[in-house]
Short mmCIF file of C-alpha atoms in Angstrom, two decimals:
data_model
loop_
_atom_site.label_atom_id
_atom_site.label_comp_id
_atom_site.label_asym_id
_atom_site.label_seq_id
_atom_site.Cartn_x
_atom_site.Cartn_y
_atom_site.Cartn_z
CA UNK A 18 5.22 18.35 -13.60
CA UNK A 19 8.41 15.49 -14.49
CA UNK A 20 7.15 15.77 -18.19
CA UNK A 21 10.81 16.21 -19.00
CA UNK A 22 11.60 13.06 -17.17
CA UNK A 23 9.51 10.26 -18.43
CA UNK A 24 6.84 9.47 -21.36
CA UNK A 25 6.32 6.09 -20.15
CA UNK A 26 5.47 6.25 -16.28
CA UNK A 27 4.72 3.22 -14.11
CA UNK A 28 4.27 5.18 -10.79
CA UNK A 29 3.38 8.55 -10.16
CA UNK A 30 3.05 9.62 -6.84
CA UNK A 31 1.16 13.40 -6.65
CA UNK A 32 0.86 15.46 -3.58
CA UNK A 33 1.18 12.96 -1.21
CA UNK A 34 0.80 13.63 2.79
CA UNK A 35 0.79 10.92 5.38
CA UNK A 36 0.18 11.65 8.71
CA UNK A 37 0.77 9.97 12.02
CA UNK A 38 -1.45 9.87 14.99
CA UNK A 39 -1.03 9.14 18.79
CA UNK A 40 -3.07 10.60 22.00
CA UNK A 41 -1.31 14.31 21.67
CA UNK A 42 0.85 14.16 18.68
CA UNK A 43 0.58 14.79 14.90
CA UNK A 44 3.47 13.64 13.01
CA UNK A 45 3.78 15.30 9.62
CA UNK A 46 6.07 11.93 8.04
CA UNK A 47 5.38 12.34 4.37
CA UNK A 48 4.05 16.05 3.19
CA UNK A 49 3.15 17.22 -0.29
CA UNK A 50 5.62 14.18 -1.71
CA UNK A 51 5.51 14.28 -5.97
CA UNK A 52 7.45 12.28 -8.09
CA UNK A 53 7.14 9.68 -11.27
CA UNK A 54 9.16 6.56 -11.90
CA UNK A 55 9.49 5.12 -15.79
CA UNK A 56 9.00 1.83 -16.76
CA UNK A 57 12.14 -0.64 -16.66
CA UNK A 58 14.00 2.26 -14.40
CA UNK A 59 15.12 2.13 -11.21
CA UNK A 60 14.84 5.57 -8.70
CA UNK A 61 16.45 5.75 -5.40
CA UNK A 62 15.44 7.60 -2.29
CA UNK A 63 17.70 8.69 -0.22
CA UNK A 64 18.26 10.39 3.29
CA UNK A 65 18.57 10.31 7.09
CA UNK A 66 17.01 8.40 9.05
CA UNK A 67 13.17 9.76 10.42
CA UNK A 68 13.20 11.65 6.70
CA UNK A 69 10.03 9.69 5.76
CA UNK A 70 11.55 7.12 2.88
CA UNK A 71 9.95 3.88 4.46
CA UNK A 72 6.38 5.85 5.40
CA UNK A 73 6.71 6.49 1.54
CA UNK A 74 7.04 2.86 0.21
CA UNK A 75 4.67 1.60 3.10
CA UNK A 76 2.27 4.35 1.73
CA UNK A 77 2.40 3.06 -2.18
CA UNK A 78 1.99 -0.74 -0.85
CA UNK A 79 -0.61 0.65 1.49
CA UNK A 80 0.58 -1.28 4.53
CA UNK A 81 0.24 1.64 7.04
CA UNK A 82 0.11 1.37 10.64
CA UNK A 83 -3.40 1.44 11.92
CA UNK A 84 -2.35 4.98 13.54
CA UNK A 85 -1.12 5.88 9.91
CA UNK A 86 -3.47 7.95 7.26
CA UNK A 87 -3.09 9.18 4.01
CA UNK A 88 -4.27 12.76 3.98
CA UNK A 89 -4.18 13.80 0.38
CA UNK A 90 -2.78 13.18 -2.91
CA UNK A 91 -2.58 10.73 -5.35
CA UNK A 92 -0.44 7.33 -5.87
CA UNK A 93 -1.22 6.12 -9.75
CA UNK A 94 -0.09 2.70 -10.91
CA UNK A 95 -0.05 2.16 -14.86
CA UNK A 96 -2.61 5.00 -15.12
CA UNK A 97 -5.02 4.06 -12.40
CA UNK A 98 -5.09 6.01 -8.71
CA UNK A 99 -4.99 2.65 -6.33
CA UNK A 100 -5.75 5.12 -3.27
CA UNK A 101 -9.34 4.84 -4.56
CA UNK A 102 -8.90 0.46 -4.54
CA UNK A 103 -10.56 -0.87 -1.41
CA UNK A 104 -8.28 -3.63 0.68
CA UNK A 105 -9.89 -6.49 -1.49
CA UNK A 106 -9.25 -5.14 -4.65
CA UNK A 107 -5.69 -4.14 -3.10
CA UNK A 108 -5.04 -7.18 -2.29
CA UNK A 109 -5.94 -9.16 -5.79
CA UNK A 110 -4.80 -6.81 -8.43
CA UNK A 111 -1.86 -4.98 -6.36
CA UNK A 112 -0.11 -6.33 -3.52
CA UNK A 113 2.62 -8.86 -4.72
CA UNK A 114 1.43 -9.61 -8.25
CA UNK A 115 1.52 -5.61 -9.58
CA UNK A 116 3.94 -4.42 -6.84
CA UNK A 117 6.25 -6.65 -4.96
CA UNK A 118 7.78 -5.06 -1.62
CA UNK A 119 11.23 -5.93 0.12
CA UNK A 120 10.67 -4.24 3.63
CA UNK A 121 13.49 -2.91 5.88
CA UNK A 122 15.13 -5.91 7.81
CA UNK A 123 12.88 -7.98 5.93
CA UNK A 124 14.79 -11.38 7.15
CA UNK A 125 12.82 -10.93 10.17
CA UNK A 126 9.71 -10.95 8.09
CA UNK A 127 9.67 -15.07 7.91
CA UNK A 128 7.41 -16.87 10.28
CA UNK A 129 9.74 -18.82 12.06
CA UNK A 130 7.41 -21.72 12.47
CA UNK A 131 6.91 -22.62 8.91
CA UNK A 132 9.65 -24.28 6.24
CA UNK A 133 10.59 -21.60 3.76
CA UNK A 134 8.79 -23.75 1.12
CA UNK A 135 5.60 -23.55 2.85
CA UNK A 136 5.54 -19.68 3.39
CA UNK A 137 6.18 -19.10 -0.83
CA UNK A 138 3.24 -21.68 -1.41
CA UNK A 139 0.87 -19.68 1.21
CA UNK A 140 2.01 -16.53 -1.19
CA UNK A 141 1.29 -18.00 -4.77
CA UNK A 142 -1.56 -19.91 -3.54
CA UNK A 143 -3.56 -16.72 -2.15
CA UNK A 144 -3.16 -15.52 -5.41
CA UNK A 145 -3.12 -17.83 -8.10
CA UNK A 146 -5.23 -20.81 -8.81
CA UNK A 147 -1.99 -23.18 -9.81
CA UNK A 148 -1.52 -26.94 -9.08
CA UNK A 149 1.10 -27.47 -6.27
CA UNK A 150 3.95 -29.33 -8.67
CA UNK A 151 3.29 -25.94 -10.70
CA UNK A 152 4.39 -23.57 -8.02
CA UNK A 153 6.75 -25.63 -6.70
CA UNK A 154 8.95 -25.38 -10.09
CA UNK A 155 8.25 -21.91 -9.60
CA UNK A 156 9.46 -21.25 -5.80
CA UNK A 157 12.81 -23.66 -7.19
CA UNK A 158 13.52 -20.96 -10.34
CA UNK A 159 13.08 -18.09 -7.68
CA UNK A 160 14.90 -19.40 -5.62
CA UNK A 161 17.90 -20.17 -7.74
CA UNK A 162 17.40 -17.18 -8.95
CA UNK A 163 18.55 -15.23 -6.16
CA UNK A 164 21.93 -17.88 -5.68
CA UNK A 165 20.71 -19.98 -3.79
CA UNK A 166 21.11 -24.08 -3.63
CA UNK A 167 16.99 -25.44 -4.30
CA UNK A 168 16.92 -27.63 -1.04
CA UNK A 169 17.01 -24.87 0.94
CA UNK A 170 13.20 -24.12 0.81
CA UNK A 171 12.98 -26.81 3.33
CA UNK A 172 14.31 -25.34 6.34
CA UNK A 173 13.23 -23.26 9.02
CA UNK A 174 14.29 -19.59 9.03
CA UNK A 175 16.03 -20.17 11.77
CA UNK A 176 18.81 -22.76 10.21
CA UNK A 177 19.59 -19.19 7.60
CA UNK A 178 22.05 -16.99 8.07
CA UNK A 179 20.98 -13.31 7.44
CA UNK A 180 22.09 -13.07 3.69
CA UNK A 181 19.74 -16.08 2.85
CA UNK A 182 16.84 -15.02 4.05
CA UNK A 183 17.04 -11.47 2.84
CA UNK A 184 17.87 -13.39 -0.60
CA UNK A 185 14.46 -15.93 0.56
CA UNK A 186 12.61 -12.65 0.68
CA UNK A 187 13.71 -11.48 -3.01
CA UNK A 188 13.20 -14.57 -4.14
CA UNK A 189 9.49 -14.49 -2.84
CA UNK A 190 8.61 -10.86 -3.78
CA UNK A 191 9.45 -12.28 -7.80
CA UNK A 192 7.07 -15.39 -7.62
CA UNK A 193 4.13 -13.51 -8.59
CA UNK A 194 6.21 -11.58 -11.65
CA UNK A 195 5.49 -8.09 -10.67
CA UNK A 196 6.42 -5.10 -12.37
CA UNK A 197 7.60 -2.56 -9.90
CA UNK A 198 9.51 -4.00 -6.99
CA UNK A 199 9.75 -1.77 -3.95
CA UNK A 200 13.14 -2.15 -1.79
CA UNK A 201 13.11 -0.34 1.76
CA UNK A 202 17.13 -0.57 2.21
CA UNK A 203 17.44 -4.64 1.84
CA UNK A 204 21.54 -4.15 2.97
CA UNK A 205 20.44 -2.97 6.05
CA UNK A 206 21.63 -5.66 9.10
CA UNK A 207 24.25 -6.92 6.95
CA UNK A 208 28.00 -7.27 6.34
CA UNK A 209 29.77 -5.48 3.72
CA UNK A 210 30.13 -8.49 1.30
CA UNK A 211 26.98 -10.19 2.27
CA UNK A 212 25.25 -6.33 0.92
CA UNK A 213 27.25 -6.30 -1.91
CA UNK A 214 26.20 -9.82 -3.11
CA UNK A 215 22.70 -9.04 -2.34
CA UNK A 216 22.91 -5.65 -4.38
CA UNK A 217 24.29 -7.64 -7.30
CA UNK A 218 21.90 -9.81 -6.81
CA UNK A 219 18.83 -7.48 -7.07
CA UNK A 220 20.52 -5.67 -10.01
CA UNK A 221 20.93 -8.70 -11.78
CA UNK A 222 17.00 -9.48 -11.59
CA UNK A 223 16.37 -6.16 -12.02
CA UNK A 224 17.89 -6.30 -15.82
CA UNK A 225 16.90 -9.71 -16.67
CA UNK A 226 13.18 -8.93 -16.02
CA UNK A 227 12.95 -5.03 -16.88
CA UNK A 228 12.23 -4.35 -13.13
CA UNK A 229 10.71 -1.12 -12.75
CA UNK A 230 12.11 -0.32 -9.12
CA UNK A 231 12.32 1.84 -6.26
CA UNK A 232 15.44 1.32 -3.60
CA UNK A 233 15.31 3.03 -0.86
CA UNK A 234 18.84 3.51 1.22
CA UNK A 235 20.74 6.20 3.14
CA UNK A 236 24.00 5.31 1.42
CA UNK A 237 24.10 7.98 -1.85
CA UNK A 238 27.30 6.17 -3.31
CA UNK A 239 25.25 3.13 -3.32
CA UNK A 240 22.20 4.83 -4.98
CA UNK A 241 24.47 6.58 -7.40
CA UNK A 242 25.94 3.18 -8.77
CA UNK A 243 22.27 1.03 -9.22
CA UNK A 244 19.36 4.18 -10.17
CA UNK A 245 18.44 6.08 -12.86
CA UNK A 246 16.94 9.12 -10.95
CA UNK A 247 17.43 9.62 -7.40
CA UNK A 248 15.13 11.75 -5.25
CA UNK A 249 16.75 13.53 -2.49
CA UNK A 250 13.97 13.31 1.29
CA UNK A 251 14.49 15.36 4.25
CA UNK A 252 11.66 15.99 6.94
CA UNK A 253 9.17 14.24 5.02
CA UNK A 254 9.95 16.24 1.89
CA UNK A 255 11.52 15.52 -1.53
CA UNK A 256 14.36 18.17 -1.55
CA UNK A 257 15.56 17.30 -4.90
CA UNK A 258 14.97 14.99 -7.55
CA UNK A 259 16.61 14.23 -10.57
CA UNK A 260 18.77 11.88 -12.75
CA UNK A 261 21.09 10.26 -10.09
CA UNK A 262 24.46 11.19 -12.05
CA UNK A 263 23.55 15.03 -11.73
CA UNK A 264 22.16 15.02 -7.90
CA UNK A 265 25.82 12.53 -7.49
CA UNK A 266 27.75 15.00 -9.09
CA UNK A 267 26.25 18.19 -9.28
CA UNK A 268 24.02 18.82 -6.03
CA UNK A 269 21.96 21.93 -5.97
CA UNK A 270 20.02 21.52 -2.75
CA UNK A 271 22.13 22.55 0.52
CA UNK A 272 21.02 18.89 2.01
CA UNK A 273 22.53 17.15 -0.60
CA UNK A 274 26.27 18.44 -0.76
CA UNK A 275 26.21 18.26 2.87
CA UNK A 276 24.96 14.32 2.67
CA UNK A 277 28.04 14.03 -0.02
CA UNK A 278 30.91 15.48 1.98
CA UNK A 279 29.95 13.17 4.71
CA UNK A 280 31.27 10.12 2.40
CA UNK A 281 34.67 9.38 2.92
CA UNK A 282 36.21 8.54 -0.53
CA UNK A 283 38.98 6.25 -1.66
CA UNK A 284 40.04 7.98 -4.51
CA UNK A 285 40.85 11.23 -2.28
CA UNK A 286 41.96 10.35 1.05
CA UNK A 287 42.78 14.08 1.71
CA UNK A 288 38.93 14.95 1.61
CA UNK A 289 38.14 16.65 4.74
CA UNK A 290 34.56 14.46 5.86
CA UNK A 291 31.77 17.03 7.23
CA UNK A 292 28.85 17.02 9.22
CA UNK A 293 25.37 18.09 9.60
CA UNK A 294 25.05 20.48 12.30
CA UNK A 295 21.92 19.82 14.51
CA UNK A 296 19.34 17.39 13.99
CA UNK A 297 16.59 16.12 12.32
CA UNK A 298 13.27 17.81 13.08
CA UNK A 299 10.85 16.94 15.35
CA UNK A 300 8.03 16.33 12.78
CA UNK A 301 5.66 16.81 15.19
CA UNK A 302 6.52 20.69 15.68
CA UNK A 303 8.60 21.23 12.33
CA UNK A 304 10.39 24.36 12.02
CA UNK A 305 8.28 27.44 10.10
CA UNK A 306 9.79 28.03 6.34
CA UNK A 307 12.33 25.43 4.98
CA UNK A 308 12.43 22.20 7.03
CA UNK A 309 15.97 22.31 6.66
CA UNK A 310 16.67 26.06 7.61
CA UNK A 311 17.56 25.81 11.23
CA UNK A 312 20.79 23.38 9.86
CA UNK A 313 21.35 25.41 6.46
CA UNK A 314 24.60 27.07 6.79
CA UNK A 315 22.91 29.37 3.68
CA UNK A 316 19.58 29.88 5.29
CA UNK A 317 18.07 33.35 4.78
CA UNK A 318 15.00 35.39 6.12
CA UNK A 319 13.23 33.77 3.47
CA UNK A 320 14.00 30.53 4.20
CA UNK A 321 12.68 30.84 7.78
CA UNK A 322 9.13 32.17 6.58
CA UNK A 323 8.11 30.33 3.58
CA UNK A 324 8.10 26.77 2.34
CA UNK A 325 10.09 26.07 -0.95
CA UNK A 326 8.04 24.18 -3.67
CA UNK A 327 10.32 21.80 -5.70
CA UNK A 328 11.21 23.86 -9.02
CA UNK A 329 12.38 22.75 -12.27
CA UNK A 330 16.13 24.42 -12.78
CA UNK A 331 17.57 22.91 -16.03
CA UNK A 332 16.31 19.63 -17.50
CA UNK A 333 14.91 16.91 -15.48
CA UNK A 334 16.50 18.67 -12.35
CA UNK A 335 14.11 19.67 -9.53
CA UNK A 336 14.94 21.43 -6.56
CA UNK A 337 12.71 22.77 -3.26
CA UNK A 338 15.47 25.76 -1.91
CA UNK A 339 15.53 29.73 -2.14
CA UNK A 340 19.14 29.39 -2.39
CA UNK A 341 19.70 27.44 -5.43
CA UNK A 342 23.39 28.18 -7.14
CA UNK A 343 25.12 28.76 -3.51
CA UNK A 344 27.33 25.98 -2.13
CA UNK A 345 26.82 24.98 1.56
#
């Protein structure tokens, strides 16, 4: 599967299920998940809130809630299956020197009791054996990296406004020079031209250093504009995947053209906005059939009984629906 997407894969992600538990509930968050990223490319992951993107990229870093397991599958990094790595191994050869991660509201992430300066040491330190003037001249190029002035690595979290430290965080997930950075939507929290001077700011690292990245959002426009290939997530699921200019422009799934008429445009101010009917399932108790059925204005017997599996349809464009060629 994806061999018409990518000869040169970073991360492939096979059959992946993670599974939530509590006293009385399952919750299904991430089921049967497959897709590959390329090397210097960047693939976004979009959809609604509860649709399993951040279980994803907390599933690849392996930072899962205690109550969190991975029930199957297989996440492979530069050919090897890291599922199999135990948390020591994880930790060395993974975790911020292979795969750097930028979590959701991650400005909240700094310990407010230490100097920025002393929380990029701690993160060098545990994994490098450097001299201190030697990651110091490191933390300063990351840091100006990212636009900001060098002194600020010696203040508190607290005396940052929320665009500098989502920028500190950046900064920090590129001291160790990974190769695949993971971004669980770093706009969130944010004003509009604070998130577009972060996004320009993670693009321009992103060329500079031949990131190999995955951005997570729920803005499509936005995903459109900085990926490659976009995959499509609903109920856990990936609904679609493909390159992002054909999901952008050409949705096939029922999902997807319903996500795009809900953006209002500029360019047509006459375009009616629409809606998703209902809501997102309870992935405790999903729905029998298509996740997505009981909202599909298309939906069919078929599509009540049996799951879809995501199908190649033309080129490197996958789709999971029975109703493939309709319009919703």
């Amino acid at each position: 599967m994806f061999e018409e997407v990518t000869q040169n894969p970073i991360l492939e992600v096979k059959n992946l299920s993670v599974h939530f538990y509590s006293k009385n509930r399952e919750v299904k968050a991430v089921e049967d998940v497959s897709f590959v990223l390329e090397k210097g490319k960047v693939l976004g992951v979009a959809g609604e809130s509860g649709s399993g993107k951040s279980t994803l990229a907390k599933a690849i870093f392996r930072i899962l809630p205690p109550n969190g397991r991975i029930l199957k599958g297989e996440i492979i990094y530069k050919g090897n299956n890291i599922l199999t790595y135990d948390n020591k191994r994880l930790q060395k050869e993974i975790r911020w020197k292979s795969i750097a991660y930028v979590p959701q509201v991650s400005m909240n992430s700094l310990d407010p009791v230490f100097k920025v300066k002393d929380q990029m040491l701690e993160t060098i330190f545990a994994h490098e054996d450097v001299s201190k003037a030697e990651a110091l001249e490191r933390i300063q190029n990351a840091i100006t990296s990212v636009g900001l002035p060098s002194d600020i690595i010696d203040r508190f979290p607290h005396e940052l406004s929320g665009g500098q430290k989502q920028r500190v965080m950046i900064a920090m997930s590129m001291l160790l020079n990974p190769e695949l950075l993971i971004a669980d939507e770093p706009t969130t929290a944010l004003d509009v031209i604070v998130q577009a001077q972060i996004l320009d700011t993670i693009k321009n690292i992103q060329r500079e250093k031949n990131l190999s990245m995955m951005f997570i959002t729920h803005d499509l426009a936005l995903l459109a504009e900085i990926s490659n290939m976009m995959a499509i997530m609903y109920a856990g699921r990936i609904v679609e995947f493909g390159k992002a200019e054909d999901i952008y422009y050409n949705p096939l799934h029922p999902y997807t053209q319903l996500l795009l008429k809900a953006i209002p445009s500029i360019k047509d101010r006459k375009k009616k906005l629409v809606s998703i009917p209902g809501d997102v399932p309870d992935l405790s108790n999903p729905p029998p059939g298509c996740p997505f059925n009981p909202r599909c204005p298309l939906a069919g017997d078929i599509c009540r009984r049996e799951t879809p599996e995501l199908t190649r349809i033309n080129g490197s464009h996958y789709v999971a629906c029975f109703m493939v060629g309709k319009n919703a």
